[in-house]
PDB file of C-alpha atoms in Angstrom:
ATOM      1  CA  UNK A   1       0.000   0.000   0.000  1.00  0.00           C
ATOM      2  CA  UNK A   2       0.921   3.675  -0.024  1.00  0.00           C
ATOM      3  CA  UNK A   3       3.627   4.792   2.340  1.00  0.00           C
ATOM      4  CA  UNK A   4       4.038   8.028   4.259  1.00  0.00           C
ATOM      5  CA  UNK A   5       3.987  11.017   1.944  1.00  0.00           C
ATOM      6  CA  UNK A   6       5.266  14.527   2.595  1.00  0.00           C
ATOM      7  CA  UNK A   7       4.738  17.748   0.714  1.00  0.00           C
ATOM      8  CA  UNK A   8       6.421  19.754  -0.568  1.00  0.00           C
ATOM      9  CA  UNK A   9       9.577  17.756  -1.229  1.00  0.00           C
ATOM     10  CA  UNK A  10      11.577  20.987  -1.250  1.00  0.00           C
ATOM     11  CA  UNK A  11      10.798  24.399   0.209  1.00  0.00           C
ATOM     12  CA  UNK A  12      12.927  27.510  -0.130  1.00  0.00           C
ATOM     13  CA  UNK A  13      11.927  30.514   1.926  1.00  0.00           C
ATOM     14  CA  UNK A  14      13.369  33.742   3.204  1.00  0.00           C
ATOM     15  CA  UNK A  15      14.374  34.475   6.758  1.00  0.00           C
ATOM     16  CA  UNK A  16      11.414  35.645   8.799  1.00  0.00           C
ATOM     17  CA  UNK A  17       8.751  33.960   6.670  1.00  0.00           C
ATOM     18  CA  UNK A  18       6.163  31.411   7.811  1.00  0.00           C
ATOM     19  CA  UNK A  19       6.149  27.867   6.399  1.00  0.00           C
ATOM     20  CA  UNK A  20       3.896  24.836   6.619  1.00  0.00           C
ATOM     21  CA  UNK A  21       5.028  21.284   5.960  1.00  0.00           C
ATOM     22  CA  UNK A  22       2.493  18.513   5.423  1.00  0.00           C
ATOM     23  CA  UNK A  23       2.568  14.834   6.278  1.00  0.00           C
ATOM     24  CA  UNK A  24       0.129  12.135   5.133  1.00  0.00           C
ATOM     25  CA  UNK A  25       0.639   9.005   7.256  1.00  0.00           C
ATOM     26  CA  UNK A  26      -0.030   5.436   6.245  1.00  0.00           C
ATOM     27  CA  UNK A  27      -3.780   4.828   6.293  1.00  0.00           C
ATOM     28  CA  UNK A  28      -4.927   3.504   9.658  1.00  0.00           C
ATOM     29  CA  UNK A  29      -1.802   4.504  11.538  1.00  0.00           C
ATOM     30  CA  UNK A  30      -2.791   6.256  14.749  1.00  0.00           C
ATOM     31  CA  UNK A  31       0.654   7.502  15.777  1.00  0.00           C
ATOM     32  CA  UNK A  32       2.545  10.191  13.855  1.00  0.00           C
ATOM     33  CA  UNK A  33       6.030  11.547  14.503  1.00  0.00           C
ATOM     34  CA  UNK A  34       8.055  14.513  13.274  1.00  0.00           C
ATOM     35  CA  UNK A  35      11.852  14.501  13.174  1.00  0.00           C
ATOM     36  CA  UNK A  36      14.419  16.988  11.890  1.00  0.00           C
ATOM     37  CA  UNK A  37      17.711  16.052  10.245  1.00  0.00           C
ATOM     38  CA  UNK A  38      20.564  18.483   9.824  1.00  0.00           C
ATOM     39  CA  UNK A  39      23.317  17.822   7.321  1.00  0.00           C
ATOM     40  CA  UNK A  40      25.608  14.978   8.358  1.00  0.00           C
ATOM     41  CA  UNK A  41      23.603  14.072  11.456  1.00  0.00           C
ATOM     42  CA  UNK A  42      20.971  11.541  12.379  1.00  0.00           C
ATOM     43  CA  UNK A  43      17.314  12.558  12.673  1.00  0.00           C
ATOM     44  CA  UNK A  44      16.244  14.300  15.898  1.00  0.00           C
ATOM     45  CA  UNK A  45      12.812  13.847  17.457  1.00  0.00           C
ATOM     46  CA  UNK A  46      10.483  16.850  17.466  1.00  0.00           C
ATOM     47  CA  UNK A  47       6.938  15.771  18.375  1.00  0.00           C
ATOM     48  CA  UNK A  48       4.689  12.737  18.523  1.00  0.00           C
ATOM     49  CA  UNK A  49       0.918  12.549  18.050  1.00  0.00           C
ATOM     50  CA  UNK A  50      -1.373   9.877  19.358  1.00  0.00           C
ATOM     51  CA  UNK A  51      -4.566  10.433  17.415  1.00  0.00           C
ATOM     52  CA  UNK A  52      -5.315  14.158  17.385  1.00  0.00           C
ATOM     53  CA  UNK A  53      -3.342  15.106  20.470  1.00  0.00           C
ATOM     54  CA  UNK A  54       0.352  15.782  20.902  1.00  0.00           C
ATOM     55  CA  UNK A  55       1.517  13.090  23.321  1.00  0.00           C
ATOM     56  CA  UNK A  56       5.103  14.358  23.496  1.00  0.00           C
ATOM     57  CA  UNK A  57       6.266  17.720  22.120  1.00  0.00           C
ATOM     58  CA  UNK A  58       9.457  17.913  24.147  1.00  0.00           C
ATOM     59  CA  UNK A  59      11.654  17.904  21.043  1.00  0.00           C
ATOM     60  CA  UNK A  60      10.296  21.140  19.581  1.00  0.00           C
ATOM     61  CA  UNK A  61      13.229  23.575  19.761  1.00  0.00           C
ATOM     62  CA  UNK A  62      11.241  26.706  20.641  1.00  0.00           C
ATOM     63  CA  UNK A  63       7.814  28.305  20.393  1.00  0.00           C
ATOM     64  CA  UNK A  64       8.273  29.176  16.715  1.00  0.00           C
ATOM     65  CA  UNK A  65       7.574  25.523  15.971  1.00  0.00           C
ATOM     66  CA  UNK A  66       4.054  24.132  16.197  1.00  0.00           C
ATOM     67  CA  UNK A  67       2.322  21.053  14.801  1.00  0.00           C
ATOM     68  CA  UNK A  68      -1.289  20.007  14.465  1.00  0.00           C
ATOM     69  CA  UNK A  69      -3.217  16.900  13.526  1.00  0.00           C
ATOM     70  CA  UNK A  70      -6.859  18.008  13.734  1.00  0.00           C
ATOM     71  CA  UNK A  71      -8.559  14.881  12.405  1.00  0.00           C
ATOM     72  CA  UNK A  72      -6.065  12.292  13.527  1.00  0.00           C
ATOM     73  CA  UNK A  73      -4.661  11.683  10.069  1.00  0.00           C
ATOM     74  CA  UNK A  74      -2.806  14.420   8.148  1.00  0.00           C
ATOM     75  CA  UNK A  75      -0.408  16.547  10.171  1.00  0.00           C
ATOM     76  CA  UNK A  76       1.066  19.975   9.508  1.00  0.00           C
ATOM     77  CA  UNK A  77       4.300  21.260  10.986  1.00  0.00           C
ATOM     78  CA  UNK A  78       4.292  25.032  11.176  1.00  0.00           C
ATOM     79  CA  UNK A  79       7.359  27.223  11.582  1.00  0.00           C
ATOM     80  CA  UNK A  80       6.990  30.930  12.272  1.00  0.00           C
ATOM     81  CA  UNK A  81       9.628  33.608  11.690  1.00  0.00           C
ATOM     82  CA  UNK A  82      11.991  31.154  10.064  1.00  0.00           C
ATOM     83  CA  UNK A  83      15.710  31.440  10.733  1.00  0.00           C
ATOM     84  CA  UNK A  84      18.659  30.182   8.690  1.00  0.00           C
ATOM     85  CA  UNK A  85      19.318  27.595  11.398  1.00  0.00           C
ATOM     86  CA  UNK A  86      15.936  26.005  10.658  1.00  0.00           C
ATOM     87  CA  UNK A  87      17.314  24.738   7.352  1.00  0.00           C
ATOM     88  CA  UNK A  88      17.154  20.939   7.490  1.00  0.00           C
ATOM     89  CA  UNK A  89      15.245  17.930   6.224  1.00  0.00           C
ATOM     90  CA  UNK A  90      11.991  17.498   8.115  1.00  0.00           C
ATOM     91  CA  UNK A  91      10.930  13.862   8.330  1.00  0.00           C
ATOM     92  CA  UNK A  92       7.562  12.424   9.215  1.00  0.00           C
ATOM     93  CA  UNK A  93       6.907   8.852  10.376  1.00  0.00           C
ATOM     94  CA  UNK A  94       3.821   6.901  11.344  1.00  0.00           C
ATOM     95  CA  UNK A  95       3.112   3.694  13.201  1.00  0.00           C
ATOM     96  CA  UNK A  96       0.092   1.431  13.512  1.00  0.00           C
ATOM     97  CA  UNK A  97      -0.231   1.770  17.237  1.00  0.00           C
ATOM     98  CA  UNK A  98       1.026   4.446  19.574  1.00  0.00           C
ATOM     99  CA  UNK A  99       4.215   4.132  21.483  1.00  0.00           C
ATOM    100  CA  UNK A 100       6.432   1.261  20.541  1.00  0.00           C
ATOM    101  CA  UNK A 101       5.226  -0.041  17.195  1.00  0.00           C
ATOM    102  CA  UNK A 102       7.587   0.169  14.211  1.00  0.00           C
ATOM    103  CA  UNK A 103       7.795   3.628  12.664  1.00  0.00           C
ATOM    104  CA  UNK A 104       7.760   4.029   8.886  1.00  0.00           C
ATOM    105  CA  UNK A 105       9.256   7.194   7.459  1.00  0.00           C
ATOM    106  CA  UNK A 106       8.347   9.446   4.585  1.00  0.00           C
ATOM    107  CA  UNK A 107      10.869  10.908   2.127  1.00  0.00           C
ATOM    108  CA  UNK A 108      11.131  14.201   3.998  1.00  0.00           C
ATOM    109  CA  UNK A 109      10.829  17.882   3.131  1.00  0.00           C
ATOM    110  CA  UNK A 110      14.058  19.738   2.554  1.00  0.00           C
ATOM    111  CA  UNK A 111      13.660  23.257   3.966  1.00  0.00           C
ATOM    112  CA  UNK A 112      16.133  25.947   2.997  1.00  0.00           C
ATOM    113  CA  UNK A 113      15.943  29.328   4.705  1.00  0.00           C
ATOM    114  CA  UNK A 114      17.864  32.022   2.848  1.00  0.00           C
TER     115      UNK A 114
ATOM    116  CA  UNK B   1      16.892   5.356  25.848  1.00  0.00           C
ATOM    117  CA  UNK B   2      20.327   3.778  26.067  1.00  0.00           C
ATOM    118  CA  UNK B   3      23.181   5.194  24.026  1.00  0.00           C
ATOM    119  CA  UNK B   4      24.620   3.179  21.128  1.00  0.00           C
ATOM    120  CA  UNK B   5      28.126   3.125  19.671  1.00  0.00           C
ATOM    121  CA  UNK B   6      28.790   2.248  16.016  1.00  0.00           C
ATOM    122  CA  UNK B   7      31.878   2.501  13.825  1.00  0.00           C
ATOM    123  CA  UNK B   8      31.614   5.575  11.587  1.00  0.00           C
ATOM    124  CA  UNK B   9      32.309   3.678   8.378  1.00  0.00           C
ATOM    125  CA  UNK B  10      32.716   0.204   6.912  1.00  0.00           C
ATOM    126  CA  UNK B  11      33.419  -1.264   3.491  1.00  0.00           C
ATOM    127  CA  UNK B  12      32.139  -4.512   2.043  1.00  0.00           C
ATOM    128  CA  UNK B  13      32.623  -6.297  -1.273  1.00  0.00           C
ATOM    129  CA  UNK B  14      29.547  -6.888  -3.370  1.00  0.00           C
ATOM    130  CA  UNK B  15      28.133 -10.372  -2.821  1.00  0.00           C
ATOM    131  CA  UNK B  16      29.812 -10.798   0.543  1.00  0.00           C
ATOM    132  CA  UNK B  17      28.158 -10.617   3.935  1.00  0.00           C
ATOM    133  CA  UNK B  18      28.161  -7.241   5.673  1.00  0.00           C
ATOM    134  CA  UNK B  19      28.369  -7.440   9.460  1.00  0.00           C
ATOM    135  CA  UNK B  20      27.595  -4.166  11.197  1.00  0.00           C
ATOM    136  CA  UNK B  21      28.342  -4.033  14.940  1.00  0.00           C
ATOM    137  CA  UNK B  22      26.628  -1.964  17.614  1.00  0.00           C
ATOM    138  CA  UNK B  23      27.427  -1.572  21.288  1.00  0.00           C
ATOM    139  CA  UNK B  24      24.648  -0.729  23.747  1.00  0.00           C
ATOM    140  CA  UNK B  25      26.102  -1.599  27.131  1.00  0.00           C
ATOM    141  CA  UNK B  26      23.542   0.410  29.145  1.00  0.00           C
ATOM    142  CA  UNK B  27      20.470  -1.195  27.569  1.00  0.00           C
ATOM    143  CA  UNK B  28      17.577  -1.897  29.942  1.00  0.00           C
ATOM    144  CA  UNK B  29      15.558  -5.086  30.060  1.00  0.00           C
ATOM    145  CA  UNK B  30      12.505  -3.656  28.289  1.00  0.00           C
ATOM    146  CA  UNK B  31      14.373  -1.797  25.539  1.00  0.00           C
ATOM    147  CA  UNK B  32      14.376  -3.080  21.986  1.00  0.00           C
ATOM    148  CA  UNK B  33      17.226  -2.885  19.475  1.00  0.00           C
ATOM    149  CA  UNK B  34      16.101  -1.377  16.169  1.00  0.00           C
ATOM    150  CA  UNK B  35      17.998  -1.005  12.922  1.00  0.00           C
ATOM    151  CA  UNK B  36      17.188   1.515  10.226  1.00  0.00           C
ATOM    152  CA  UNK B  37      19.121   2.569   7.175  1.00  0.00           C
ATOM    153  CA  UNK B  38      19.117   5.739   5.155  1.00  0.00           C
ATOM    154  CA  UNK B  39      20.091   5.837   1.525  1.00  0.00           C
ATOM    155  CA  UNK B  40      21.262   9.235   0.356  1.00  0.00           C
ATOM    156  CA  UNK B  41      18.454  11.820   0.174  1.00  0.00           C
ATOM    157  CA  UNK B  42      15.777   9.365   1.286  1.00  0.00           C
ATOM    158  CA  UNK B  43      13.916   8.869   4.557  1.00  0.00           C
ATOM    159  CA  UNK B  44      15.096   6.209   7.009  1.00  0.00           C
ATOM    160  CA  UNK B  45      14.029   2.682   6.099  1.00  0.00           C
ATOM    161  CA  UNK B  46      13.134   0.138   8.776  1.00  0.00           C
ATOM    162  CA  UNK B  47      15.206  -3.038   8.615  1.00  0.00           C
ATOM    163  CA  UNK B  48      14.643  -5.199  11.681  1.00  0.00           C
ATOM    164  CA  UNK B  49      14.279  -5.144  15.448  1.00  0.00           C
ATOM    165  CA  UNK B  50      14.619  -7.516  18.393  1.00  0.00           C
ATOM    166  CA  UNK B  51      14.501  -7.770  22.154  1.00  0.00           C
ATOM    167  CA  UNK B  52      16.760 -10.665  23.113  1.00  0.00           C
ATOM    168  CA  UNK B  53      16.332 -13.419  20.552  1.00  0.00           C
ATOM    169  CA  UNK B  54      18.025 -13.422  17.176  1.00  0.00           C
ATOM    170  CA  UNK B  55      15.752 -12.267  14.387  1.00  0.00           C
ATOM    171  CA  UNK B  56      15.726 -12.761  10.618  1.00  0.00           C
ATOM    172  CA  UNK B  57      13.602 -11.286   7.856  1.00  0.00           C
ATOM    173  CA  UNK B  58      13.878 -10.871   4.113  1.00  0.00           C
ATOM    174  CA  UNK B  59      16.324  -7.999   4.473  1.00  0.00           C
ATOM    175  CA  UNK B  60      18.711  -8.996   7.234  1.00  0.00           C
ATOM    176  CA  UNK B  61      19.505 -10.932  10.388  1.00  0.00           C
ATOM    177  CA  UNK B  62      19.956  -9.449  13.843  1.00  0.00           C
ATOM    178  CA  UNK B  63      22.199 -11.179  16.337  1.00  0.00           C
ATOM    179  CA  UNK B  64      21.938  -9.961  19.936  1.00  0.00           C
ATOM    180  CA  UNK B  65      24.450 -11.175  22.497  1.00  0.00           C
ATOM    181  CA  UNK B  66      23.173 -13.048  25.516  1.00  0.00           C
ATOM    182  CA  UNK B  67      23.931 -10.138  27.856  1.00  0.00           C
ATOM    183  CA  UNK B  68      22.241  -7.790  25.318  1.00  0.00           C
ATOM    184  CA  UNK B  69      25.115  -5.332  25.508  1.00  0.00           C
ATOM    185  CA  UNK B  70      25.870  -5.560  21.799  1.00  0.00           C
ATOM    186  CA  UNK B  71      24.335  -6.659  18.541  1.00  0.00           C
ATOM    187  CA  UNK B  72      25.274  -7.274  14.921  1.00  0.00           C
ATOM    188  CA  UNK B  73      23.228  -6.598  11.823  1.00  0.00           C
ATOM    189  CA  UNK B  74      24.026  -9.025   9.030  1.00  0.00           C
ATOM    190  CA  UNK B  75      23.278  -8.393   5.363  1.00  0.00           C
ATOM    191  CA  UNK B  76      23.980 -11.865   3.951  1.00  0.00           C
ATOM    192  CA  UNK B  77      24.781 -10.911   0.349  1.00  0.00           C
ATOM    193  CA  UNK B  78      25.455  -7.201   0.079  1.00  0.00           C
ATOM    194  CA  UNK B  79      24.645  -5.402  -3.167  1.00  0.00           C
ATOM    195  CA  UNK B  80      25.579  -1.931  -4.387  1.00  0.00           C
ATOM    196  CA  UNK B  81      22.072  -0.793  -3.406  1.00  0.00           C
ATOM    197  CA  UNK B  82      22.859  -1.578   0.236  1.00  0.00           C
ATOM    198  CA  UNK B  83      25.247   1.387   0.365  1.00  0.00           C
ATOM    199  CA  UNK B  84      23.700   3.587   3.061  1.00  0.00           C
ATOM    200  CA  UNK B  85      24.031   4.909   6.604  1.00  0.00           C
ATOM    201  CA  UNK B  86      22.916   2.228   9.066  1.00  0.00           C
ATOM    202  CA  UNK B  87      21.526   3.308  12.423  1.00  0.00           C
ATOM    203  CA  UNK B  88      21.375   1.105  15.505  1.00  0.00           C
ATOM    204  CA  UNK B  89      18.788   2.426  17.973  1.00  0.00           C
ATOM    205  CA  UNK B  90      17.853   1.306  21.452  1.00  0.00           C
ATOM    206  CA  UNK B  91      14.207   2.109  22.011  1.00  0.00           C
ATOM    207  CA  UNK B  92      12.199   2.000  25.186  1.00  0.00           C
ATOM    208  CA  UNK B  93       9.486   4.511  24.437  1.00  0.00           C
ATOM    209  CA  UNK B  94       7.767   6.340  21.621  1.00  0.00           C
ATOM    210  CA  UNK B  95      10.659   8.304  20.149  1.00  0.00           C
ATOM    211  CA  UNK B  96      13.629   6.991  18.166  1.00  0.00           C
ATOM    212  CA  UNK B  97      16.983   8.419  19.222  1.00  0.00           C
ATOM    213  CA  UNK B  98      19.363   8.279  16.273  1.00  0.00           C
ATOM    214  CA  UNK B  99      23.129   8.443  16.613  1.00  0.00           C
ATOM    215  CA  UNK B 100      25.468   9.127  13.717  1.00  0.00           C
ATOM    216  CA  UNK B 101      25.287   5.576  12.375  1.00  0.00           C
ATOM    217  CA  UNK B 102      27.691   3.599  10.209  1.00  0.00           C
ATOM    218  CA  UNK B 103      28.282   4.549   6.591  1.00  0.00           C
ATOM    219  CA  UNK B 104      28.396   1.212   4.772  1.00  0.00           C
ATOM    220  CA  UNK B 105      29.919   1.322   1.317  1.00  0.00           C
ATOM    221  CA  UNK B 106      29.487  -1.760  -0.861  1.00  0.00           C
ATOM    222  CA  UNK B 107      32.200  -1.934  -3.493  1.00  0.00           C
ATOM    223  CA  UNK B 108      31.942  -3.740  -6.851  1.00  0.00           C
TER     224      UNK B 108
END
């Protein structure tokens, strides 16, 4: 079946602008995760949703970052007042059940802040 | 989650077995060992996971030592398409904590 999809695949924006990144999880997966990967490093956890609610948002770096999942399926990661340091690949993953089930990743969105 | 230690890079000849080691000496009894790989410019791909028994699937085998302080991922017949960064992760909760992984290069 279809895997996790993310749009856009690439996003270039200017410093100070607002961006939204979208994630479509695997159908039926109740848990959804966001990670961020800087060049040459492994992915870092940002936030995890169980259904519609954020079960763990301790990885969000500051209050410019926010994520929603209003209907328990698609999720949007929102970044306000972007900074050059926000440039990274943003990865989304989903799993069938919350917590410890295997996570399957999407291809990521490469964000470049000029 | 417990910290893992992996060699930064390894080479393997095409058609030979690739054995990727991982140390996780502080692993707790309820923590699983997961392996993912990431081919350049793609998202991480799940390979295999285990708790204490050895595991095998269509992609690889996972050998976990009896004391669970280390493990080895085995790709039985490596191909050029197996060139990737391989991450060993010890997981006890919802999040995955990635290290820097091992860059495996399969040579023709």
